[in-house]
Amino acid sequence: MPGLNLIDVIWPMMAATSLTLAVIFFFIWIHLRAQRDYLAFALFAVCVWFYTFGEWSLMRATTPEAYGDTLRWMMVVVPIGVILLAAFIRWHLRAGRDWLFWSVCGLRLLGIPLNFLFGANVVYSEITELQQQATMFGDSIAMPVGVPGPFHWLVNNLADILLVLFLADATHSAWRRGDALTRRRALLVGGGTILFFLIAAGHATLLHAGLASSPYLISISFLGIVLVMSYQLGFDVFRSVHLAIQLRESEQRMELAVHAAHLGLWEWDIERDVFWANDTGYAMFSFLPGERVDFDRFSQRIHPEERAAVVTAVHDALANHRRYEKEYRIVLPSGDTRWMHAWGQAEYSASGKPTKLLGVVLDATERKLAEQRQDEIERLANRQRDELAHLSRVAMLGELSGALAHELNQPLTSILSNAQAAQLFIARGVVSADEIGPILDDIVKADRRAGDIIRRLRRLLKKDDSTRQWLDLNEVVSEVLRLTNSDRVSRGITIQLELSPDLPPVYGDEVQLQQVLLNLLNNACDAIEAVDALPALTVRTVCEAGNVIVSVADRGSGIGAEDLERIFEPFVTTKAKGLGLGLSICRTIIQAHGGRLWAENRQDGGAVFHFVVPVA
């Protein structure tokens, strides 16, 4: 028996290293059962531990029989180790062609029974003698001389070639997937495994062919594979620990944010029909923390008027792989009604069946109450605006009462004259259709004219809620001009119309828009009379950038630069008897239509008022 030397130190150390790594990662796998690559590595490291002691026994063998028996048992563990190596690469890189993997497994498993059926082992059919070979360590080791086994090339060499092809294919496929972590694994684990395996397989081939005289060095190369694998797995473990720390910190921050925002987190396990929620979520629905809640119990909390809609929304989201979002009321056991706004996203199995629905819920009661209060305030403001606009119209028509009376007096005078003429013909006893017909036609025309005047006045004086409809602003302009015709004639003011043809319709309240235009025309007439300017007004309509613009221009004295905005403020007026509400109300009306009202001075004297109404 040779004395203790470096071989007797190095090989046991390599065996201890492999076994230690095997134990470490086996316990890691116990806590990470889903990581099959950790189990494959641990078992592969045990095989390398066996290879190392097997090589040490071969170098110390004293008879051909002892050498052959040791090599036979090594050829049982070697196929298992190769299969575990292929399985590790397949699971760790998630790559590799199936047919290559199963071909390697099949050939290596075939070698196990052949190892016991023919000759000394599958490598040698007969070992004739052992030769002592000197080593660099200053010792001699046993080297076999014998006849190669008939199946060695098939079950060992061919399987090794297929394994190298499988390793190369898996490494290339993983590298092509492109993410940084996968490429690191492909380069380090895949590339390192190919390198060390080629060294081991190449040396064994040279040894069996009689081209090399050194001992088996499978354990050294396979230890290199173990170290490469363990380094990457250790990196993954430390990375997982780091991610777990980050996740814990993120969860703590999220919990703080969720608590601060009063959000309820919930999860519905569809398969077991069990709800989970954080403490805030349980409290929102008046459930005890940890209380078992199924979908039926949860739905009983929903207001009866909205229960069916919520259930339908949930099932629709699950069936159509859509995000779930719903706002609904709940009724608590205390009788209180609360508004909830919930969001959710489903998880699905590989077959497409929904397994979980996860989401958040927010108590929206305060927001809904605020919205209701805001709606009430807006309704009140609209009502007050409409009442103020009505009073403004009445006051404005009061200013026009003289002109309107004259306008109405004309058709009434015509009716009276024609009726008296008809009476005269009847009194004389001379009545013919040719004479009475034209008289009656004039009466009808005058009556219709008077009726139109009364209808326009009635619409402006009537106090109704605002009614929106599709309007042609050219028609609105024409209607107001007909109403104010007598007033302009009595003042000697002419109108120049520049109405754009094919004006797109706008959506608005006809009476309110007539009021705005009526106010602008009345102010323009007053401005002309105040300075004895050229008695002419210009009314223009045009469509620009999706808006209809109406402009009223005069030749008055214009507006002071400091008053261009002040004139739209309540109770600001330049008229001796004015209240200063007309332009303020007009701007409010236009803003309610989504538009804008403003004034500017003309370069050649006077002012122009514009209002814009968007085209719907």
Tab-separated table of N, CA, C and O in Angstrom, residues 91-199:
chain	number	residue	atom	x	y	z
A	91	TRP	N	-33.588	22.156	-16.652
A	91	TRP	CA	-34.450	22.895	-15.715
A	91	TRP	C	-33.896	24.282	-15.395
A	91	TRP	O	-34.660	25.233	-15.233
A	92	HIS	N	-32.573	24.389	-15.293
A	92	HIS	CA	-31.985	25.671	-14.904
A	92	HIS	C	-32.052	26.693	-16.045
A	92	HIS	O	-32.365	27.861	-15.818
A	93	LEU	N	-31.753	26.251	-17.262
A	93	LEU	CA	-31.795	27.162	-18.411
A	93	LEU	C	-33.154	27.184	-19.089
A	93	LEU	O	-33.410	28.040	-19.940
A	94	ARG	N	-34.022	26.205	-18.727
A	94	ARG	CA	-35.339	26.088	-19.357
A	94	ARG	C	-35.199	26.033	-20.876
A	94	ARG	O	-35.873	26.751	-21.627
A	95	ALA	N	-34.310	25.173	-21.338
A	95	ALA	CA	-34.037	25.075	-22.775
A	95	ALA	C	-33.511	23.681	-23.074
A	95	ALA	O	-33.273	22.867	-22.176
A	96	GLY	N	-33.315	23.381	-24.349
A	96	GLY	CA	-32.802	22.082	-24.782
A	96	GLY	C	-33.864	21.265	-25.491
A	96	GLY	O	-35.008	21.198	-25.038
A	97	ARG	N	-33.482	20.670	-26.592
A	97	ARG	CA	-34.437	19.875	-27.376
A	97	ARG	C	-34.762	18.565	-26.660
A	97	ARG	O	-33.872	17.890	-26.130
A	98	ASP	N	-36.037	18.209	-26.722
A	98	ASP	CA	-36.493	17.008	-26.020
A	98	ASP	C	-35.815	15.753	-26.556
A	98	ASP	O	-35.384	14.895	-25.774
A	99	TRP	N	-35.706	15.602	-27.856
A	99	TRP	CA	-35.184	14.348	-28.416
A	99	TRP	C	-33.719	14.144	-28.043
A	99	TRP	O	-33.274	13.004	-27.828
A	100	LEU	N	-32.942	15.231	-27.940
A	100	LEU	CA	-31.551	15.089	-27.519
A	100	LEU	C	-31.476	14.652	-26.060
A	100	LEU	O	-30.680	13.763	-25.701
A	101	PHE	N	-32.313	15.273	-25.221
A	101	PHE	CA	-32.308	14.925	-23.798
A	101	PHE	C	-32.652	13.458	-23.596
A	101	PHE	O	-31.948	12.723	-22.880
A	102	TRP	N	-33.735	13.008	-24.220
A	102	TRP	CA	-34.166	11.621	-24.004
A	102	TRP	C	-33.230	10.621	-24.685
A	102	TRP	O	-33.096	9.475	-24.215
A	103	SER	N	-32.554	11.013	-25.754
A	103	SER	CA	-31.559	10.127	-26.379
A	103	SER	C	-30.384	9.896	-25.441
A	103	SER	O	-29.888	8.762	-25.289
A	104	VAL	N	-29.907	10.983	-24.807
A	104	VAL	CA	-28.808	10.845	-23.841
A	104	VAL	C	-29.234	9.947	-22.692
A	104	VAL	O	-28.494	9.027	-22.289
A	105	CYS	N	-30.424	10.177	-22.152
A	105	CYS	CA	-30.909	9.360	-21.027
A	105	CYS	C	-31.043	7.896	-21.431
A	105	CYS	O	-30.643	6.985	-20.671
A	106	GLY	N	-31.594	7.645	-22.605
A	106	GLY	CA	-31.812	6.268	-23.040
A	106	GLY	C	-30.510	5.506	-23.226
A	106	GLY	O	-30.378	4.347	-22.771
A	107	LEU	N	-29.522	6.125	-23.903
A	107	LEU	CA	-28.244	5.431	-24.132
A	107	LEU	C	-27.508	5.188	-22.822
A	107	LEU	O	-26.924	4.110	-22.617
A	108	ARG	N	-27.518	6.187	-21.939
A	108	ARG	CA	-26.812	6.007	-20.678
A	108	ARG	C	-27.471	4.946	-19.796
A	108	ARG	O	-26.793	4.162	-19.129
A	109	LEU	N	-28.792	4.891	-19.780
A	109	LEU	CA	-29.484	3.850	-19.006
A	109	LEU	C	-29.250	2.468	-19.606
A	109	LEU	O	-29.182	1.463	-18.874
A	110	LEU	N	-29.118	2.398	-20.941
A	110	LEU	CA	-28.839	1.118	-21.599
A	110	LEU	C	-27.494	0.562	-21.165
A	110	LEU	O	-27.302	-0.673	-21.078
A	111	GLY	N	-26.548	1.463	-20.863
A	111	GLY	CA	-25.216	0.997	-20.474
A	111	GLY	C	-25.175	0.317	-19.128
A	111	GLY	O	-24.243	-0.454	-18.851
A	112	ILE	N	-26.161	0.562	-18.259
A	112	ILE	CA	-26.118	-0.019	-16.912
A	112	ILE	C	-26.276	-1.538	-16.949
A	112	ILE	O	-25.439	-2.271	-16.365
A	113	PRO	N	-27.304	-2.102	-17.619
A	113	PRO	CA	-27.358	-3.578	-17.658
A	113	PRO	C	-26.219	-4.195	-18.480
A	113	PRO	O	-25.720	-5.280	-18.128
A	114	LEU	N	-25.788	-3.497	-19.566
A	114	LEU	CA	-24.674	-4.030	-20.358
A	114	LEU	C	-23.405	-4.096	-19.529
A	114	LEU	O	-22.530	-4.948	-19.772
A	115	ASN	N	-23.289	-3.227	-18.553
A	115	ASN	CA	-22.122	-3.168	-17.691
A	115	ASN	C	-21.940	-4.458	-16.891
A	115	ASN	O	-20.818	-4.829	-16.524
A	116	PHE	N	-23.044	-5.177	-16.624
A	116	PHE	CA	-22.984	-6.406	-15.825
A	116	PHE	C	-23.082	-7.672	-16.674
A	116	PHE	O	-22.856	-8.763	-16.173
A	117	LEU	N	-23.432	-7.513	-17.961
A	117	LEU	CA	-23.685	-8.688	-18.777
A	117	LEU	C	-22.486	-9.119	-19.615
A	117	LEU	O	-22.390	-10.292	-20.000
A	118	PHE	N	-21.573	-8.215	-19.910
A	118	PHE	CA	-20.479	-8.536	-20.817
A	118	PHE	C	-19.141	-8.119	-20.220
A	118	PHE	O	-18.897	-6.928	-20.006
A	119	GLY	N	-18.293	-9.098	-19.933
A	119	GLY	CA	-16.934	-8.843	-19.510
A	119	GLY	C	-16.841	-8.228	-18.137
A	119	GLY	O	-17.742	-8.309	-17.299
A	120	ALA	N	-15.656	-7.575	-17.910
A	120	ALA	CA	-15.395	-6.980	-16.609
A	120	ALA	C	-16.333	-5.816	-16.326
A	120	ALA	O	-16.817	-5.650	-15.209
A	121	ASN	N	-16.596	-5.025	-17.355
A	121	ASN	CA	-17.528	-3.893	-17.263
A	121	ASN	C	-17.779	-3.410	-18.684
A	121	ASN	O	-17.258	-3.980	-19.650
A	122	VAL	N	-18.568	-2.360	-18.829
A	122	VAL	CA	-18.922	-1.904	-20.161
A	122	VAL	C	-17.725	-1.274	-20.872
A	122	VAL	O	-17.686	-1.209	-22.105
A	123	VAL	N	-16.706	-0.843	-20.115
A	123	VAL	CA	-15.520	-0.226	-20.736
A	123	VAL	C	-14.553	-1.295	-21.225
A	123	VAL	O	-14.042	-1.214	-22.358
A	124	TYR	N	-14.279	-2.297	-20.401
A	124	TYR	CA	-13.344	-3.367	-20.755
A	124	TYR	C	-14.075	-4.705	-20.710
A	124	TYR	O	-14.726	-5.036	-19.715
A	125	SER	N	-13.926	-5.471	-21.773
A	125	SER	CA	-14.436	-6.848	-21.713
A	125	SER	C	-13.491	-7.729	-20.882
A	125	SER	O	-13.907	-8.721	-20.289
A	126	GLU	N	-12.193	-7.301	-20.825
A	126	GLU	CA	-11.223	-8.049	-20.005
A	126	GLU	C	-10.072	-7.106	-19.645
A	126	GLU	O	-9.594	-6.331	-20.483
A	127	ILE	N	-9.655	-7.154	-18.376
A	127	ILE	CA	-8.477	-6.425	-17.932
A	127	ILE	C	-7.400	-7.464	-17.647
A	127	ILE	O	-7.526	-8.284	-16.726
A	128	THR	N	-6.312	-7.437	-18.435
A	128	THR	CA	-5.290	-8.490	-18.342
A	128	THR	C	-4.262	-8.221	-17.257
A	128	THR	O	-3.760	-9.152	-16.609
A	129	GLU	N	-3.908	-6.946	-17.064
A	129	GLU	CA	-2.916	-6.641	-16.052
A	129	GLU	C	-3.014	-5.179	-15.638
A	129	GLU	O	-3.673	-4.379	-16.284
A	130	LEU	N	-2.311	-4.862	-14.535
A	130	LEU	CA	-2.189	-3.494	-14.076
A	130	LEU	C	-0.723	-3.099	-14.120
A	130	LEU	O	0.153	-3.864	-13.712
A	131	GLN	N	-0.481	-1.906	-14.634
A	131	GLN	CA	0.869	-1.367	-14.676
A	131	GLN	C	0.964	-0.181	-13.720
A	131	GLN	O	0.040	0.614	-13.632
A	132	GLN	N	2.078	-0.054	-13.049
A	132	GLN	CA	2.301	1.053	-12.138
A	132	GLN	C	2.912	2.219	-12.909
A	132	GLN	O	3.927	2.057	-13.572
A	133	GLN	N	2.242	3.368	-12.834
A	133	GLN	CA	2.640	4.563	-13.594
A	133	GLN	C	3.040	5.651	-12.609
A	133	GLN	O	2.315	5.979	-11.671
A	134	ALA	N	4.219	6.227	-12.811
A	134	ALA	CA	4.683	7.310	-11.948
A	134	ALA	C	3.897	8.586	-12.249
A	134	ALA	O	3.523	8.851	-13.395
A	135	THR	N	3.676	9.393	-11.212
A	135	THR	CA	2.922	10.643	-11.365
A	135	THR	C	3.784	11.832	-10.973
A	135	THR	O	4.883	11.670	-10.405
A	136	MET	N	3.294	13.003	-11.265
A	136	MET	CA	3.994	14.240	-10.894
A	136	MET	C	4.025	14.449	-9.399
A	136	MET	O	4.768	15.296	-8.896
A	137	PHE	N	3.173	13.707	-8.684
A	137	PHE	CA	3.127	13.871	-7.241
A	137	PHE	C	4.186	13.024	-6.525
A	137	PHE	O	4.198	12.924	-5.310
A	138	GLY	N	5.035	12.346	-7.317
A	138	GLY	CA	6.083	11.516	-6.716
A	138	GLY	C	5.576	10.180	-6.243
A	138	GLY	O	6.151	9.573	-5.343
A	139	ASP	N	4.523	9.669	-6.847
A	139	ASP	CA	3.926	8.402	-6.441
A	139	ASP	C	3.622	7.611	-7.687
A	139	ASP	O	3.653	8.124	-8.812
A	140	SER	N	3.270	6.346	-7.523
A	140	SER	CA	2.869	5.507	-8.655
A	140	SER	C	1.415	5.098	-8.484
A	140	SER	O	0.937	4.913	-7.372
A	141	ILE	N	0.730	4.954	-9.631
A	141	ILE	CA	-0.678	4.585	-9.606
A	141	ILE	C	-0.903	3.435	-10.572
A	141	ILE	O	-0.095	3.190	-11.490
A	142	ALA	N	-1.997	2.723	-10.369
A	142	ALA	CA	-2.312	1.571	-11.214
A	142	ALA	C	-2.964	2.025	-12.502
A	142	ALA	O	-3.880	2.859	-12.489
A	143	MET	N	-2.502	1.449	-13.656
A	143	MET	CA	-3.074	1.731	-14.969
A	143	MET	C	-3.463	0.419	-15.614
A	143	MET	O	-2.677	-0.533	-15.625
A	144	PRO	N	-4.702	0.282	-16.178
A	144	PRO	CA	-5.161	-0.998	-16.714
A	144	PRO	C	-4.632	-1.271	-18.127
A	144	PRO	O	-4.415	-0.346	-18.919
A	145	VAL	N	-4.474	-2.533	-18.418
A	145	VAL	CA	-4.181	-3.004	-19.775
A	145	VAL	C	-5.213	-4.077	-20.063
A	145	VAL	O	-5.354	-5.039	-19.309
A	146	GLY	N	-5.975	-3.923	-21.189
A	146	GLY	CA	-7.016	-4.900	-21.452
A	146	GLY	C	-7.683	-4.709	-22.794
A	146	GLY	O	-7.225	-3.922	-23.637
A	147	VAL	N	-8.793	-5.420	-22.980
A	147	VAL	CA	-9.541	-5.400	-24.238
A	147	VAL	C	-10.783	-4.519	-24.064
A	147	VAL	O	-11.571	-4.741	-23.128
A	148	PRO	N	-10.986	-3.466	-24.916
A	148	PRO	CA	-12.173	-2.603	-24.795
A	148	PRO	C	-13.470	-3.381	-24.970
A	148	PRO	O	-13.526	-4.353	-25.742
A	149	GLY	N	-14.505	-2.957	-24.276
A	149	GLY	CA	-15.805	-3.591	-24.373
A	149	GLY	C	-16.482	-3.299	-25.706
A	149	GLY	O	-16.270	-2.229	-26.306
A	150	PRO	N	-17.292	-4.222	-26.217
A	150	PRO	CA	-17.920	-4.039	-27.540
A	150	PRO	C	-18.967	-2.930	-27.580
A	150	PRO	O	-19.271	-2.405	-28.652
A	151	PHE	N	-19.541	-2.568	-26.434
A	151	PHE	CA	-20.620	-1.571	-26.430
A	151	PHE	C	-20.175	-0.201	-25.884
A	151	PHE	O	-20.987	0.699	-25.707
A	152	HIS	N	-18.861	-0.128	-25.585
A	152	HIS	CA	-18.388	1.113	-24.971
A	152	HIS	C	-18.625	2.323	-25.878
A	152	HIS	O	-19.093	3.378	-25.416
A	153	TRP	N	-18.337	2.204	-27.153
A	153	TRP	CA	-18.496	3.361	-28.056
A	153	TRP	C	-19.968	3.765	-28.157
A	153	TRP	O	-20.293	4.964	-28.160
A	154	LEU	N	-20.887	2.773	-28.188
A	154	LEU	CA	-22.304	3.064	-28.364
A	154	LEU	C	-22.895	3.748	-27.142
A	154	LEU	O	-23.503	4.816	-27.248
A	155	VAL	N	-22.718	3.149	-25.965
A	155	VAL	CA	-23.432	3.646	-24.793
A	155	VAL	C	-22.682	4.772	-24.082
A	155	VAL	O	-23.271	5.499	-23.286
A	156	ASN	N	-21.376	4.895	-24.323
A	156	ASN	CA	-20.622	5.954	-23.659
A	156	ASN	C	-20.247	7.084	-24.610
A	156	ASN	O	-20.652	8.235	-24.429
A	157	ASN	N	-19.498	6.771	-25.643
A	157	ASN	CA	-19.011	7.833	-26.533
A	157	ASN	C	-20.139	8.511	-27.299
A	157	ASN	O	-20.173	9.748	-27.424
A	158	LEU	N	-21.066	7.716	-27.873
A	158	LEU	CA	-22.174	8.311	-28.610
A	158	LEU	C	-23.060	9.136	-27.686
A	158	LEU	O	-23.511	10.233	-28.047
A	159	ALA	N	-23.286	8.637	-26.469
A	159	ALA	CA	-24.086	9.398	-25.502
A	159	ALA	C	-23.397	10.709	-25.138
A	159	ALA	O	-24.047	11.746	-24.968
A	160	ASP	N	-22.036	10.667	-25.047
A	160	ASP	CA	-21.308	11.903	-24.740
A	160	ASP	C	-21.437	12.917	-25.868
A	160	ASP	O	-21.577	14.131	-25.626
A	161	ILE	N	-21.390	12.448	-27.094
A	161	ILE	CA	-21.550	13.356	-28.239
A	161	ILE	C	-22.939	14.001	-28.222
A	161	ILE	O	-23.094	15.218	-28.404
A	162	LEU	N	-23.964	13.190	-27.974
A	162	LEU	CA	-25.333	13.723	-27.908
A	162	LEU	C	-25.486	14.696	-26.741
A	162	LEU	O	-26.200	15.704	-26.838
A	163	LEU	N	-24.796	14.399	-25.606
A	163	LEU	CA	-24.882	15.296	-24.458
A	163	LEU	C	-24.267	16.661	-24.787
A	163	LEU	O	-24.826	17.706	-24.436
A	164	VAL	N	-23.122	16.639	-25.469
A	164	VAL	CA	-22.498	17.912	-25.853
A	164	VAL	C	-23.420	18.693	-26.779
A	164	VAL	O	-23.573	19.915	-26.654
A	165	LEU	N	-24.073	18.005	-27.730
A	165	LEU	CA	-25.020	18.671	-28.625
A	165	LEU	C	-26.196	19.260	-27.832
A	165	LEU	O	-26.654	20.382	-28.096
A	166	PHE	N	-26.671	18.489	-26.848
A	166	PHE	CA	-27.777	18.982	-26.026
A	166	PHE	C	-27.353	20.217	-25.225
A	166	PHE	O	-28.096	21.207	-25.143
A	167	LEU	N	-26.160	20.165	-24.619
A	167	LEU	CA	-25.673	21.303	-23.851
A	167	LEU	C	-25.511	22.543	-24.731
A	167	LEU	O	-25.883	23.657	-24.335
A	168	ALA	N	-24.976	22.357	-25.924
A	168	ALA	CA	-24.777	23.486	-26.836
A	168	ALA	C	-26.112	24.063	-27.290
A	168	ALA	O	-26.292	25.298	-27.358
A	169	ASP	N	-27.068	23.195	-27.574
A	169	ASP	CA	-28.387	23.667	-28.020
A	169	ASP	C	-29.101	24.426	-26.895
A	169	ASP	O	-29.679	25.504	-27.132
A	170	ALA	N	-29.043	23.896	-25.677
A	170	ALA	CA	-29.700	24.572	-24.552
A	170	ALA	C	-29.043	25.917	-24.263
A	170	ALA	O	-29.728	26.927	-24.005
A	171	THR	N	-27.700	25.947	-24.317
A	171	THR	CA	-26.989	27.206	-24.064
A	171	THR	C	-27.329	28.251	-25.119
A	171	THR	O	-27.601	29.417	-24.801
A	172	HIS	N	-27.344	27.851	-26.378
A	172	HIS	CA	-27.664	28.789	-27.471
A	172	HIS	C	-29.099	29.292	-27.360
A	172	HIS	O	-29.370	30.502	-27.531
A	173	SER	N	-30.030	28.404	-27.047
A	173	SER	CA	-31.444	28.803	-26.930
A	173	SER	C	-31.636	29.783	-25.775
A	173	SER	O	-32.368	30.774	-25.903
A	174	ALA	N	-30.981	29.502	-24.627
A	174	ALA	CA	-31.114	30.401	-23.481
A	174	ALA	C	-30.498	31.766	-23.793
A	174	ALA	O	-31.041	32.808	-23.409
A	175	TRP	N	-29.381	31.775	-24.471
A	175	TRP	CA	-28.723	33.048	-24.816
A	175	TRP	C	-29.611	33.885	-25.730
A	175	TRP	O	-29.694	35.112	-25.588
A	176	ARG	N	-30.296	33.249	-26.646
A	176	ARG	CA	-31.135	33.978	-27.615
A	176	ARG	C	-32.352	34.620	-26.952
A	176	ARG	O	-32.911	35.572	-27.507
A	177	ARG	N	-32.765	34.115	-25.794
A	177	ARG	CA	-33.918	34.718	-25.119
A	177	ARG	C	-33.615	36.142	-24.657
A	177	ARG	O	-34.516	36.962	-24.531
A	178	GLY	N	-32.368	36.444	-24.402
A	178	GLY	CA	-31.950	37.831	-24.344
A	178	GLY	C	-31.914	38.555	-23.021
A	178	GLY	O	-31.181	39.523	-22.919
A	179	ASP	N	-32.626	38.142	-21.954
A	179	ASP	CA	-32.565	38.925	-20.729
A	179	ASP	C	-31.223	38.667	-20.035
A	179	ASP	O	-30.573	37.644	-20.216
A	180	ALA	N	-30.791	39.630	-19.234
A	180	ALA	CA	-29.445	39.621	-18.676
A	180	ALA	C	-29.184	38.400	-17.794
A	180	ALA	O	-28.115	37.766	-17.878
A	181	LEU	N	-30.153	38.050	-16.926
A	181	LEU	CA	-29.953	36.926	-16.024
A	181	LEU	C	-29.848	35.612	-16.781
A	181	LEU	O	-28.987	34.767	-16.485
A	182	THR	N	-30.692	35.418	-17.776
A	182	THR	CA	-30.653	34.183	-18.554
A	182	THR	C	-29.352	34.072	-19.342
A	182	THR	O	-28.763	32.987	-19.459
A	183	ARG	N	-28.864	35.191	-19.886
A	183	ARG	CA	-27.598	35.158	-20.625
A	183	ARG	C	-26.425	34.848	-19.695
A	183	ARG	O	-25.474	34.158	-20.083
A	184	ARG	N	-26.493	35.357	-18.486
A	184	ARG	CA	-25.439	35.031	-17.510
A	184	ARG	C	-25.429	33.530	-17.234
A	184	ARG	O	-24.366	32.893	-17.208
A	185	ARG	N	-26.608	32.957	-17.018
A	185	ARG	CA	-26.694	31.516	-16.779
A	185	ARG	C	-26.191	30.719	-17.977
A	185	ARG	O	-25.475	29.724	-17.822
A	186	ALA	N	-26.596	31.163	-19.174
A	186	ALA	CA	-26.184	30.442	-20.371
A	186	ALA	C	-24.665	30.465	-20.526
A	186	ALA	O	-24.033	29.438	-20.823
A	187	LEU	N	-24.067	31.644	-20.296
A	187	LEU	CA	-22.614	31.772	-20.483
A	187	LEU	C	-21.847	31.011	-19.410
A	187	LEU	O	-20.908	30.253	-19.714
A	188	LEU	N	-22.226	31.207	-18.139
A	188	LEU	CA	-21.467	30.613	-17.043
A	188	LEU	C	-21.745	29.124	-16.899
A	188	LEU	O	-20.819	28.296	-16.923
A	189	VAL	N	-23.024	28.764	-16.767
A	189	VAL	CA	-23.372	27.359	-16.523
A	189	VAL	C	-23.258	26.537	-17.807
A	189	VAL	O	-22.592	25.493	-17.842
A	190	GLY	N	-23.913	27.008	-18.872
A	190	GLY	CA	-23.869	26.247	-20.121
A	190	GLY	C	-22.473	26.159	-20.696
A	190	GLY	O	-21.970	25.062	-21.006
A	191	GLY	N	-21.819	27.340	-20.830
A	191	GLY	CA	-20.471	27.333	-21.396
A	191	GLY	C	-19.478	26.596	-20.526
A	191	GLY	O	-18.641	25.823	-21.027
A	192	GLY	N	-19.518	26.813	-19.191
A	192	GLY	CA	-18.594	26.134	-18.295
A	192	GLY	C	-18.790	24.628	-18.296
A	192	GLY	O	-17.805	23.860	-18.275
A	193	THR	N	-20.038	24.185	-18.315
A	193	THR	CA	-20.317	22.744	-18.324
A	193	THR	C	-19.785	22.093	-19.593
A	193	THR	O	-19.183	21.001	-19.555
A	194	ILE	N	-20.005	22.733	-20.742
A	194	ILE	CA	-19.494	22.187	-22.009
A	194	ILE	C	-17.976	22.067	-21.963
A	194	ILE	O	-17.398	21.039	-22.359
A	195	LEU	N	-17.301	23.119	-21.472
A	195	LEU	CA	-15.837	23.109	-21.426
A	195	LEU	C	-15.313	21.967	-20.566
A	195	LEU	O	-14.467	21.153	-21.014
A	196	PHE	N	-15.779	21.878	-19.327
A	196	PHE	CA	-15.263	20.841	-18.420
A	196	PHE	C	-15.665	19.438	-18.867
A	196	PHE	O	-14.895	18.481	-18.706
A	197	PHE	N	-16.866	19.289	-19.453
A	197	PHE	CA	-17.273	17.961	-19.895
A	197	PHE	C	-16.424	17.506	-21.079
A	197	PHE	O	-16.065	16.323	-21.183
A	198	LEU	N	-16.121	18.413	-21.989
A	198	LEU	CA	-15.261	18.054	-23.123
A	198	LEU	C	-13.877	17.621	-22.641
A	198	LEU	O	-13.269	16.690	-23.202
A	199	ILE	N	-13.365	18.295	-21.610
A	199	ILE	CA	-12.061	17.900	-21.055
A	199	ILE	C	-12.127	16.487	-20.495
A	199	ILE	O	-11.261	15.628	-20.774
